[in-house]
Structures are given as C-alpha cells and as structure tokens.
Short mmCIF file of C-alpha atoms in Angstrom, two decimals:
data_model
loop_
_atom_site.label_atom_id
_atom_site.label_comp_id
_atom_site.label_asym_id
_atom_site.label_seq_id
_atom_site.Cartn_x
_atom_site.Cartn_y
_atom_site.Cartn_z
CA UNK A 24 95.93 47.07 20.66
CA UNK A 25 93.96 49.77 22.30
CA UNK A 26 96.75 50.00 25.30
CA UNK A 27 99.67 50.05 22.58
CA UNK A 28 98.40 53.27 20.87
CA UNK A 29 98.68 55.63 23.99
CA UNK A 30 101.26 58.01 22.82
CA UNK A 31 103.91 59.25 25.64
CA UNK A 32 106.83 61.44 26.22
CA UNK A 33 109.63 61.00 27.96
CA UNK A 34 112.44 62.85 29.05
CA UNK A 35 115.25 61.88 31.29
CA UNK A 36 116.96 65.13 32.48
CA UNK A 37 120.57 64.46 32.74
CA UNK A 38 119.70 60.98 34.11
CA UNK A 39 118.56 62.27 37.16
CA UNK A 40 114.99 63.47 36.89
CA UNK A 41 112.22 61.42 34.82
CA UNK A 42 109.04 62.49 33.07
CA UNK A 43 106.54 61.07 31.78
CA UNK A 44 103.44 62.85 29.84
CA UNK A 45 100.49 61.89 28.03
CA UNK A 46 97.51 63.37 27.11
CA UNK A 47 95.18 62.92 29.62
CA UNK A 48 91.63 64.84 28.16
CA UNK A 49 92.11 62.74 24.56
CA UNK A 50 92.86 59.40 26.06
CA UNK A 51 90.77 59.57 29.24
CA UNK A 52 87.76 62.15 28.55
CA UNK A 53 85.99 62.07 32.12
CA UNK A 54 88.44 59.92 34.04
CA UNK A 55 91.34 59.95 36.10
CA UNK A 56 94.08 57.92 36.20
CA UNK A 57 96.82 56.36 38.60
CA UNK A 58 100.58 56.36 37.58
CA UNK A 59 103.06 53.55 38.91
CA UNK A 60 107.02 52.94 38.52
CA UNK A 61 109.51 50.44 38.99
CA UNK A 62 113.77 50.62 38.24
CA UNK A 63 113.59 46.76 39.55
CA UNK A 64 114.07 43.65 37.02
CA UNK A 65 112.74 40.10 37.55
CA UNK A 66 110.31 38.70 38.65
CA UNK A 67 110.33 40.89 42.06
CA UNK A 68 109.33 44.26 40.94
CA UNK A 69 108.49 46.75 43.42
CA UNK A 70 106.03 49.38 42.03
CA UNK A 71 106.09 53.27 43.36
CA UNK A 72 103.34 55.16 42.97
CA UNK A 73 104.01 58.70 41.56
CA UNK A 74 105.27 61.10 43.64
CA UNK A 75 105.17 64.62 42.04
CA UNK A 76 101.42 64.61 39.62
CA UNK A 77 101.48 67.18 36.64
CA UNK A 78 97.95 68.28 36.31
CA UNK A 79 95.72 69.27 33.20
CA UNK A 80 92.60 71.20 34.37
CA UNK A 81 92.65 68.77 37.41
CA UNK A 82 93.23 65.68 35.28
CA UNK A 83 96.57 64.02 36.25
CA UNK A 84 98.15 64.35 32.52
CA UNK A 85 101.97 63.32 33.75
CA UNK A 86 104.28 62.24 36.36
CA UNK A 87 107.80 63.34 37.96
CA UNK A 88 110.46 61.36 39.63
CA UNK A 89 113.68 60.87 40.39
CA UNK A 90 115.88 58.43 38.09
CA UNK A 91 117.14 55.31 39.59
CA UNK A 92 118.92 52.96 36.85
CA UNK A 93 118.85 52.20 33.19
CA UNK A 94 115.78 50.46 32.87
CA UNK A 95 112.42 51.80 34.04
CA UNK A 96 108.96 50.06 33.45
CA UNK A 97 105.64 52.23 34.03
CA UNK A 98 101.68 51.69 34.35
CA UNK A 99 98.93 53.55 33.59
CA UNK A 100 95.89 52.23 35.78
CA UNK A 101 92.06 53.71 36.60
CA UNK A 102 91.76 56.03 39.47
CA UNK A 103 91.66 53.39 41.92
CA UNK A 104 94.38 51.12 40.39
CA UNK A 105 91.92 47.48 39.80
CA UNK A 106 92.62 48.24 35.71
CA UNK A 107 96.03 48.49 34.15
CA UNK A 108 95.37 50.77 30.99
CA UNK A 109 98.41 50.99 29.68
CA UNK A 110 101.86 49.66 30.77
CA UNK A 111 105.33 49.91 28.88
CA UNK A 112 109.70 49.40 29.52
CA UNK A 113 112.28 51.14 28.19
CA UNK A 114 115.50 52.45 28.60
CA UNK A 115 116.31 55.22 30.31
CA UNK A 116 120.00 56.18 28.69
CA UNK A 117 118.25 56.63 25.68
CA UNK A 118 115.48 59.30 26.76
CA UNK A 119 118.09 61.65 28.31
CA UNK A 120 118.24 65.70 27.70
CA UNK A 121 121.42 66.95 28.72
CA UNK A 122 121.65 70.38 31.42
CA UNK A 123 122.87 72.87 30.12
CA UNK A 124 126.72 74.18 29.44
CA UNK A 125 128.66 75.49 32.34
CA UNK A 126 130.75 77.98 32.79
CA UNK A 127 131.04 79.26 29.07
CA UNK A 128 134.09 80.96 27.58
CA UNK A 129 135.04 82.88 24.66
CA UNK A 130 138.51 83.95 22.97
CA UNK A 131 138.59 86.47 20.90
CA UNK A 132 141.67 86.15 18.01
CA UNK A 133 141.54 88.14 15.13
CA UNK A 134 138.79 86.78 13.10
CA UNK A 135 138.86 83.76 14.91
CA UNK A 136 136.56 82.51 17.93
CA UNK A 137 136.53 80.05 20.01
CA UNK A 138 133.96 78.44 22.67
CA UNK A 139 134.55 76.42 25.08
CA UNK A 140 133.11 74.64 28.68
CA UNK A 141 132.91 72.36 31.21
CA UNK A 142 132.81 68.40 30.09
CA UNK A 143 129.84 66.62 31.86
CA UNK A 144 130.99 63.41 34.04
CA UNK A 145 129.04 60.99 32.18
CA UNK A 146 128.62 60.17 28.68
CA UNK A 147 130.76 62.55 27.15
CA UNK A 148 131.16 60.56 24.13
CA UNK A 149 127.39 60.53 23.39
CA UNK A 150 127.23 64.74 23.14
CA UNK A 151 128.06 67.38 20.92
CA UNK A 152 128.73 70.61 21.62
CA UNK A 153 126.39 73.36 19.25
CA UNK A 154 127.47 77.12 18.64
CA UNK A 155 124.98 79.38 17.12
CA UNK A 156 125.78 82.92 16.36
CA UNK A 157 124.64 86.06 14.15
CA UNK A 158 124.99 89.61 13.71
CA UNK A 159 122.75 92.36 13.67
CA UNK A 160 122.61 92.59 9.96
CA UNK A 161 122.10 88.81 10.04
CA UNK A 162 118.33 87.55 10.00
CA UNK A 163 118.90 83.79 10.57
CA UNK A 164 121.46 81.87 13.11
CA UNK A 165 125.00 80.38 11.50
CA UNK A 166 125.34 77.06 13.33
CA UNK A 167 128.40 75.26 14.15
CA UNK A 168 129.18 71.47 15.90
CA UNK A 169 131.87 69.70 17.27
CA UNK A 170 132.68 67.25 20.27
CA UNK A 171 132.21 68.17 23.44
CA UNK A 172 132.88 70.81 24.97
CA UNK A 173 134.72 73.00 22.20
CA UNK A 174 134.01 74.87 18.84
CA UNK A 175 135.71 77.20 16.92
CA UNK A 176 135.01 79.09 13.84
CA UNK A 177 136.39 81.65 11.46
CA UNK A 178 135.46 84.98 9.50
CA UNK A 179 134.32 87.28 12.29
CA UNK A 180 134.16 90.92 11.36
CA UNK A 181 135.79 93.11 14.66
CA UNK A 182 133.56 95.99 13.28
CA UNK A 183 130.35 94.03 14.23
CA UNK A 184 128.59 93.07 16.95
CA UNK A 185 127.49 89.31 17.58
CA UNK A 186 124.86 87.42 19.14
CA UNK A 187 126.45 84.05 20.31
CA UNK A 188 124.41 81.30 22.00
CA UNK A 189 125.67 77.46 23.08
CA UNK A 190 123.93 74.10 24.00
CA UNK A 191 124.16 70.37 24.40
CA UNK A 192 122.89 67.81 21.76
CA UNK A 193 122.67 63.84 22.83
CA UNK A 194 123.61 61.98 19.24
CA UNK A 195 120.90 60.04 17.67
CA UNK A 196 120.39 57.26 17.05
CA UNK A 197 123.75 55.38 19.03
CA UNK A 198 122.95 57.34 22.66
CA UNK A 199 119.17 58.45 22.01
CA UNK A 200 116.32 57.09 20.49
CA UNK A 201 114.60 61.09 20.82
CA UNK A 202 116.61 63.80 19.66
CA UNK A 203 117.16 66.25 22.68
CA UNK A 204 119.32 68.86 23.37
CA UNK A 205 119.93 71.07 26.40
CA UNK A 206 118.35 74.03 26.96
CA UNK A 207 120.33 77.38 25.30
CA UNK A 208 122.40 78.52 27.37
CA UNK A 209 121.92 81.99 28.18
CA UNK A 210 123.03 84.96 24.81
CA UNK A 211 125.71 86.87 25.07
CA UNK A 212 126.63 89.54 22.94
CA UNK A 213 130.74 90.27 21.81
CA UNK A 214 132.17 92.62 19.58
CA UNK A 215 135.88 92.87 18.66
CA UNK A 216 136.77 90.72 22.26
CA UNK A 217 134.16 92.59 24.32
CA UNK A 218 131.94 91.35 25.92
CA UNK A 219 128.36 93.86 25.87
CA UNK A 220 125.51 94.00 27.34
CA UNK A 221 123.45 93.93 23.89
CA UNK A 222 124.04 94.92 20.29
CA UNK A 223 121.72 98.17 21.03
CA UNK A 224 125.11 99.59 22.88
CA UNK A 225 127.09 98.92 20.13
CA UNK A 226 124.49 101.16 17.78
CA UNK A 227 124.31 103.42 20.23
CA UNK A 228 127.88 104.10 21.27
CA UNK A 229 128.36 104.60 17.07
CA UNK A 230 125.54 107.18 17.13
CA UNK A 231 127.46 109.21 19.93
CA UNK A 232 130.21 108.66 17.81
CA UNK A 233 129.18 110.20 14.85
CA UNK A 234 127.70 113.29 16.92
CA UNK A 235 131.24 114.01 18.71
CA UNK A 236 132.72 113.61 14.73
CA UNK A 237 130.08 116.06 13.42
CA UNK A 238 130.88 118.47 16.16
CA UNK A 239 134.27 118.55 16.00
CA UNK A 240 134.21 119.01 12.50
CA UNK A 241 131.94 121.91 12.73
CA UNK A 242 134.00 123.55 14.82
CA UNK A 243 137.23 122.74 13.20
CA UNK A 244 134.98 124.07 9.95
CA UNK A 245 134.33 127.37 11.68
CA UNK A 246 138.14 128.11 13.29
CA UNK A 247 138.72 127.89 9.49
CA UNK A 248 136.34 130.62 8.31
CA UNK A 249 137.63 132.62 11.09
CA UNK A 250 141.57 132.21 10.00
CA UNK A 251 140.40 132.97 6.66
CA UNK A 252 138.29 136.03 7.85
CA UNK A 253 141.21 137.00 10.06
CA UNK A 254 143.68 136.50 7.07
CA UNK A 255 141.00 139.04 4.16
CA UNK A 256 141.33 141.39 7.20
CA UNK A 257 144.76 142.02 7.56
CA UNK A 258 145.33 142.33 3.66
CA UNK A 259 142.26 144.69 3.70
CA UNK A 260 144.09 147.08 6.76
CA UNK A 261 146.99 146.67 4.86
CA UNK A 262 145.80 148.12 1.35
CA UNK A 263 143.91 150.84 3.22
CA UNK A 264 146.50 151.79 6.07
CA UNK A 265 149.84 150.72 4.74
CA UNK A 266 152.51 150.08 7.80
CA UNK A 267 155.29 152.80 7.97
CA UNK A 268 158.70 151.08 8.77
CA UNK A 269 160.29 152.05 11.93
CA UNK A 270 164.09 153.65 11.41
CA UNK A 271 164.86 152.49 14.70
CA UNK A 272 165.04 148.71 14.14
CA UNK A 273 166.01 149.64 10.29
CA UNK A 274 168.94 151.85 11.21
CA UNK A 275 169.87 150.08 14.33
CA UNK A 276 173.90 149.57 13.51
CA UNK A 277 174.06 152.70 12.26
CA UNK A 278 173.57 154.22 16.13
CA UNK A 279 175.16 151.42 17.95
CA UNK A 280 178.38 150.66 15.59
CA UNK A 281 178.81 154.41 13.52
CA UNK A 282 177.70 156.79 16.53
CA UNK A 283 174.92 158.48 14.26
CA UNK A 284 177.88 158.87 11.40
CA UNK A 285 175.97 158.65 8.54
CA UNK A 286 178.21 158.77 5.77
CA UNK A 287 180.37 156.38 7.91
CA UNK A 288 177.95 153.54 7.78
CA UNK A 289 176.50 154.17 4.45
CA UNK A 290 180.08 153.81 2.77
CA UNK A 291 180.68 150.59 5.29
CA UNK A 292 177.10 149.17 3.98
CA UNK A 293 176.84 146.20 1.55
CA UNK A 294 173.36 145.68 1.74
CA UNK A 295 172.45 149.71 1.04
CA UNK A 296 171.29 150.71 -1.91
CA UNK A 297 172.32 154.00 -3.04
CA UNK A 298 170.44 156.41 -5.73
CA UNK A 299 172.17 159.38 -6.17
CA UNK A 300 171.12 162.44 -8.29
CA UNK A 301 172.85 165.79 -8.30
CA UNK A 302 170.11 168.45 -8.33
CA UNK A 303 172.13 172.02 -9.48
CA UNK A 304 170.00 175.23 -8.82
CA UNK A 305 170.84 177.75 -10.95
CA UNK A 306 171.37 181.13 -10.03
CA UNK A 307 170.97 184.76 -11.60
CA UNK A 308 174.42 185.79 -12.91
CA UNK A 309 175.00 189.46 -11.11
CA UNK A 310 176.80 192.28 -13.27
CA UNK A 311 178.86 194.52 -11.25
CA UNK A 312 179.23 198.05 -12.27
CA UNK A 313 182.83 199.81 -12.24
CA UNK A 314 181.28 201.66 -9.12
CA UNK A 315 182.69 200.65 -5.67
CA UNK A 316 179.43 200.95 -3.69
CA UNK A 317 177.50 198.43 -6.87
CA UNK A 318 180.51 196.52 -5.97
CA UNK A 319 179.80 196.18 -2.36
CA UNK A 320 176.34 195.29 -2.34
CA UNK A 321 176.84 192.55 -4.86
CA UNK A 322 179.74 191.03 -2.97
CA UNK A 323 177.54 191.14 0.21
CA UNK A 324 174.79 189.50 -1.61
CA UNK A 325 176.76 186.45 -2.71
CA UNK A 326 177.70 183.56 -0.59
CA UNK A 327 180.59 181.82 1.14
CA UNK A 328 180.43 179.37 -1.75
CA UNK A 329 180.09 181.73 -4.67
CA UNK A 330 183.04 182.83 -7.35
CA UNK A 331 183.27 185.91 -9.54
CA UNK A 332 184.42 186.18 -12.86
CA UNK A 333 185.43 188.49 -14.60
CA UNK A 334 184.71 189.88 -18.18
CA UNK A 335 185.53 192.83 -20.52
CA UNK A 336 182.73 193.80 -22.86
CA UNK A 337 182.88 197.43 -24.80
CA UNK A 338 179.61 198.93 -25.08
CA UNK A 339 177.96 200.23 -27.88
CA UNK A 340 179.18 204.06 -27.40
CA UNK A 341 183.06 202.31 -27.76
CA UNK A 342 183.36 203.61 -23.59
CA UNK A 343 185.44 201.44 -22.27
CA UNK A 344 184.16 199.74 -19.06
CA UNK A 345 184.69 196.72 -16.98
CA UNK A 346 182.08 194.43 -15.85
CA UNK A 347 182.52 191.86 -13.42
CA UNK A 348 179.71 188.63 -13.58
CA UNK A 349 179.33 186.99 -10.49
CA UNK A 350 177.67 183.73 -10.69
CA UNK A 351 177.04 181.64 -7.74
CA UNK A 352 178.17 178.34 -8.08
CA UNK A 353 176.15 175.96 -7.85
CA UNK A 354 175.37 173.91 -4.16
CA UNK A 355 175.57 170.05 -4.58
CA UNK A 356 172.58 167.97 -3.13
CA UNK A 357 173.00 164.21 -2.90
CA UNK A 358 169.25 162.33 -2.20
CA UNK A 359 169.81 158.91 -0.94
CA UNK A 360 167.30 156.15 -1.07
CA UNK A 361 167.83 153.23 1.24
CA UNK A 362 165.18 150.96 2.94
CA UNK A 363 162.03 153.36 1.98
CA UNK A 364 163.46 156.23 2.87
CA UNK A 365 164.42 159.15 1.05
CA UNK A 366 167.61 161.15 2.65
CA UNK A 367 168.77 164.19 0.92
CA UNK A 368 173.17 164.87 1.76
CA UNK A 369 174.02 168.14 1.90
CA UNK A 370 177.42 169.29 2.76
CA UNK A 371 176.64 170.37 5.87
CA UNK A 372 173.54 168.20 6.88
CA UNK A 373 171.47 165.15 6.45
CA UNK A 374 167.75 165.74 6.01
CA UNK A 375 165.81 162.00 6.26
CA UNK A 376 162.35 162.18 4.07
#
C-alpha cells in the first residue's frame, strides 16, 4: 500500500522524450534513490538504468530518457538498488505532450481570420488545434478550437490591434489519460493584415498621428486668419485710398478704332452713358449810343459768336434816338459723364474732369 501511494508525473514529449518526476524530499527525507526502465514485455525484461538524473538539492527527484515503444514499466529502488520502493506500467501514447505548431500562418479577410500550420506525422486524429487572441482593450483571452491544424473566426475590428497566440491540445480521455497541450507558440501581434512588432507601435504610430493632424490644422487655422487679415486690409486701403480708374484701359477703342475722335466713338457707343446739361452764361446786354466811336468799342468788345439787336426807345425829353442792344448769345457747354469721368464738350474742345 505504502509503494502504491507514491505520486508521479509523466510526460511523454511528442513520443520521443520521457519523464518521470516525483518528489524526492517528501517521499525519501534523507535518502537517495536509484531509477530503472524497461520498453520490453514478457518475461525477458531488460532494465536500463537512468541516463539523464534531474536533481533536487542533490536528491535525484526525476529521470530523462528517450522513448522506445508504447509500453514502458519503471522502478524506484534504494541508492544501491537491493530494495524496489516503488515500481509501476503504463502506457506511453497516453502521457504524450505534443511540440509545438510549426510554421504558423495568418490571412487576413475583412473581418475574418484564419490560422493555420503544419499537421504532425503521427496521431493527427488525437489533437486539436487552439487559437487564443485579444485586443488591447481586451483584459482576458477569446479562445477558439478546431481539428488540426486550422481555425478560423469572425468579428475582427481592422481599427485594432490583436494579440494572437496558437498551441496543440492531445484530447482526453480517447488519446490521453493527462490533459496536455503544447507549449504556446510564440505571440504575434496583427492589425488590419499587418503583421507588428507589438500593439505599443500601433499606439504609438496613432499618437504621431494625431500630432501631424493637430499641426496641420494649426497651420491650415492660421493661413486662414491671414486670408482674412489680408482680405479687412484691402477693404480698409480701399475706404481710405479709393483706386482712380485708368482712362487708358477705359478708353482703349476710343484711340485704337476712332483715332482720339471723341464725338465719333461716343455717338458709335452702346454701352456709354450720356448726361447732358446745357449750362447758358448770361451776359450783360450792351447799349450802343447813336455815336460811331460808342459804336466801335462795343462791336470790338463782343465776340465772333455774339448778335446785335436792335431797338427804338424815345426818351423822356420826346428826342428821338436809336439804341442798339447787343447781347451776346449765349455759348453752349455739353458735360458728359461716362465711366467716372466727367467731360465737359465745347464746340471747339473737349476738357476730361
């Protein structure tokens, strides 16, 4: 009863490596022990000692060796072997831990990924394949199983960046009496169908992100200020120092197609707009005396343009004289108003204001 309650573990790795562990300093306070191993059936068993020890402060506390068929019988003797302690058979198969996935790979589809590897040569049947992944804003692993060697799942976010991680599980209890699984393989880290070297990138490449954003905004936000500036500026020049028009791109058919002729274009004009006013200067009505040399001087006085009339008035003393009233006519001035300028016509000239 005493040898039955010795509590081992074992692990066959990949069925090609065994070991065997117990604990030494509980079960065997003080004392060494001797390990021995056997793959052979019947009555002709050929016991190996142990090859490879695994220690415990100097105490052997295990044993490692190579795996050579599906059933394996061990003993625990005393240091010098005269004294079995404890002794057991098993099989093999059903202590195996699978290695771990090979060559990994990972499509990317939309929401959609998919994970896939290498099958194992033996006992394919007997493993699953196990996809763990999360996100940063995730706390806990989402875990996904299928056959071996693929798995796919649904509902990724491009936007995010996820942790993804893969192993190996041996099903219990039809191909394993323990329940192992492989060793993870090793993280990787995907966002959107890219592969990363962490999620700390992805945070990082948003926080250079936002800093290009927020300075091209504030510089977009201060070419605006300036347009505006720019914009209060030329209103303000223009209230204080209003442009004068230039006559010479106003006027220009005038020159090329009329010569200068001013009332030539100006009658040939559609577009002109023409404000005419007569302005009539009056002038002092002279009255000539009957006397030749009065006569003279007024008629010298008066212009090309002017007329004289002629009137008979008798005076109060009932002497008949004759008095001539020269009045000069008066000169006809045409102002013209075309384009913001004022241009007064006279008959002989054409004065631009």
């Amino acid at each position: 009863g005493w040898k039955d309650a010795i509590s081992t573990t074992i692990i066959n790795f990949n069925n090609e490596k065994m070991q065997i562990t117990w604990a030494a300093r509980e079960l065997f306070p003080g004392t060494n022990v001797s390990f021995s191993y056997t793959f052979d059936e019947g009555k002709h068993k050929v016991w190996k000692t142990c090859p490879t020890y695994l220690l415990d402060q100097d105490y052997n506390s295990g044993c490692f060796f190579k795996t050579e068929g599906p059933t394996l019988a061990i003993s625990i003797r005393n240091s010098n072997g005269s004294e079995e302690l404890f002794s057991k058979r098993l099989k093999s198969d059903f202590y195996i831990k699978p290695n771990r996935p090979e060559n990994v790979t990972f499509v990317w589809k939309e929401d959609t990924v998919t994970v896939s590897c290498n099958k194992p040569e033996r006992a394919v049947k007997c493993l699953r394949f196990e996809l763990q992944y999360k996100s940063k804003f995730d706390k806990d692993w989402q875990s996904r199983t299928s056959k071996c060697c693929s798995v796919g799942e649904q509902g990724f976010d491009p936007r995010k960046c996820y942790s993804f991680r893969v192993r190996l599980k041996r099903l219990v209890p039809y191909c394993n009496v323990v329940n192992y699984s492989s060793d993870w393989e090793a993280e990787t880290f995907w966002m959107n169908g890219t592969l990363l070297d962490s999620c700390d990138d992805d945070i990082k490449s948003q926080s250079n992100t936002v800093i290009v954003l927020s300075c091209l905004l504030a510089v977009l936000l201060m070419i605006l200020i300036l347009l505006i500036l720019l914009c209060k500026w030329q209103r303000l020049q223009k209230s204080v120092m209003p442009a004068i028009p230039d006559p010479k791109y106003i006027f220009t058919d005038l020159f090329n197609d009329h010569n200068g002729n001013f009332q030539e274009w100006i009658d040939k004009t559609d577009h002109a707009t023409v404000q005419t006013k007569l302005e009539y200067e009056e002038t002092e009505c002279i009255i000539e005396a009957e006397s030749q040399q009065e006569d003279k001087k007024n008629s010298d006085k008066q212009g090309p343009q002017e007329k004289i009339f002629s009137s008979s008035r008798a005076d109060e003393n009932n002497d008949p004289k004759v008095a001539q009233t020269a009045c000069q006519m008066p000169t006809s001035n045409t102002i013209a108003s075309f384009a913001g300028f004022q241009i007064l016509m006279n008959d002989d000239m054409y004065v631009m204001l």
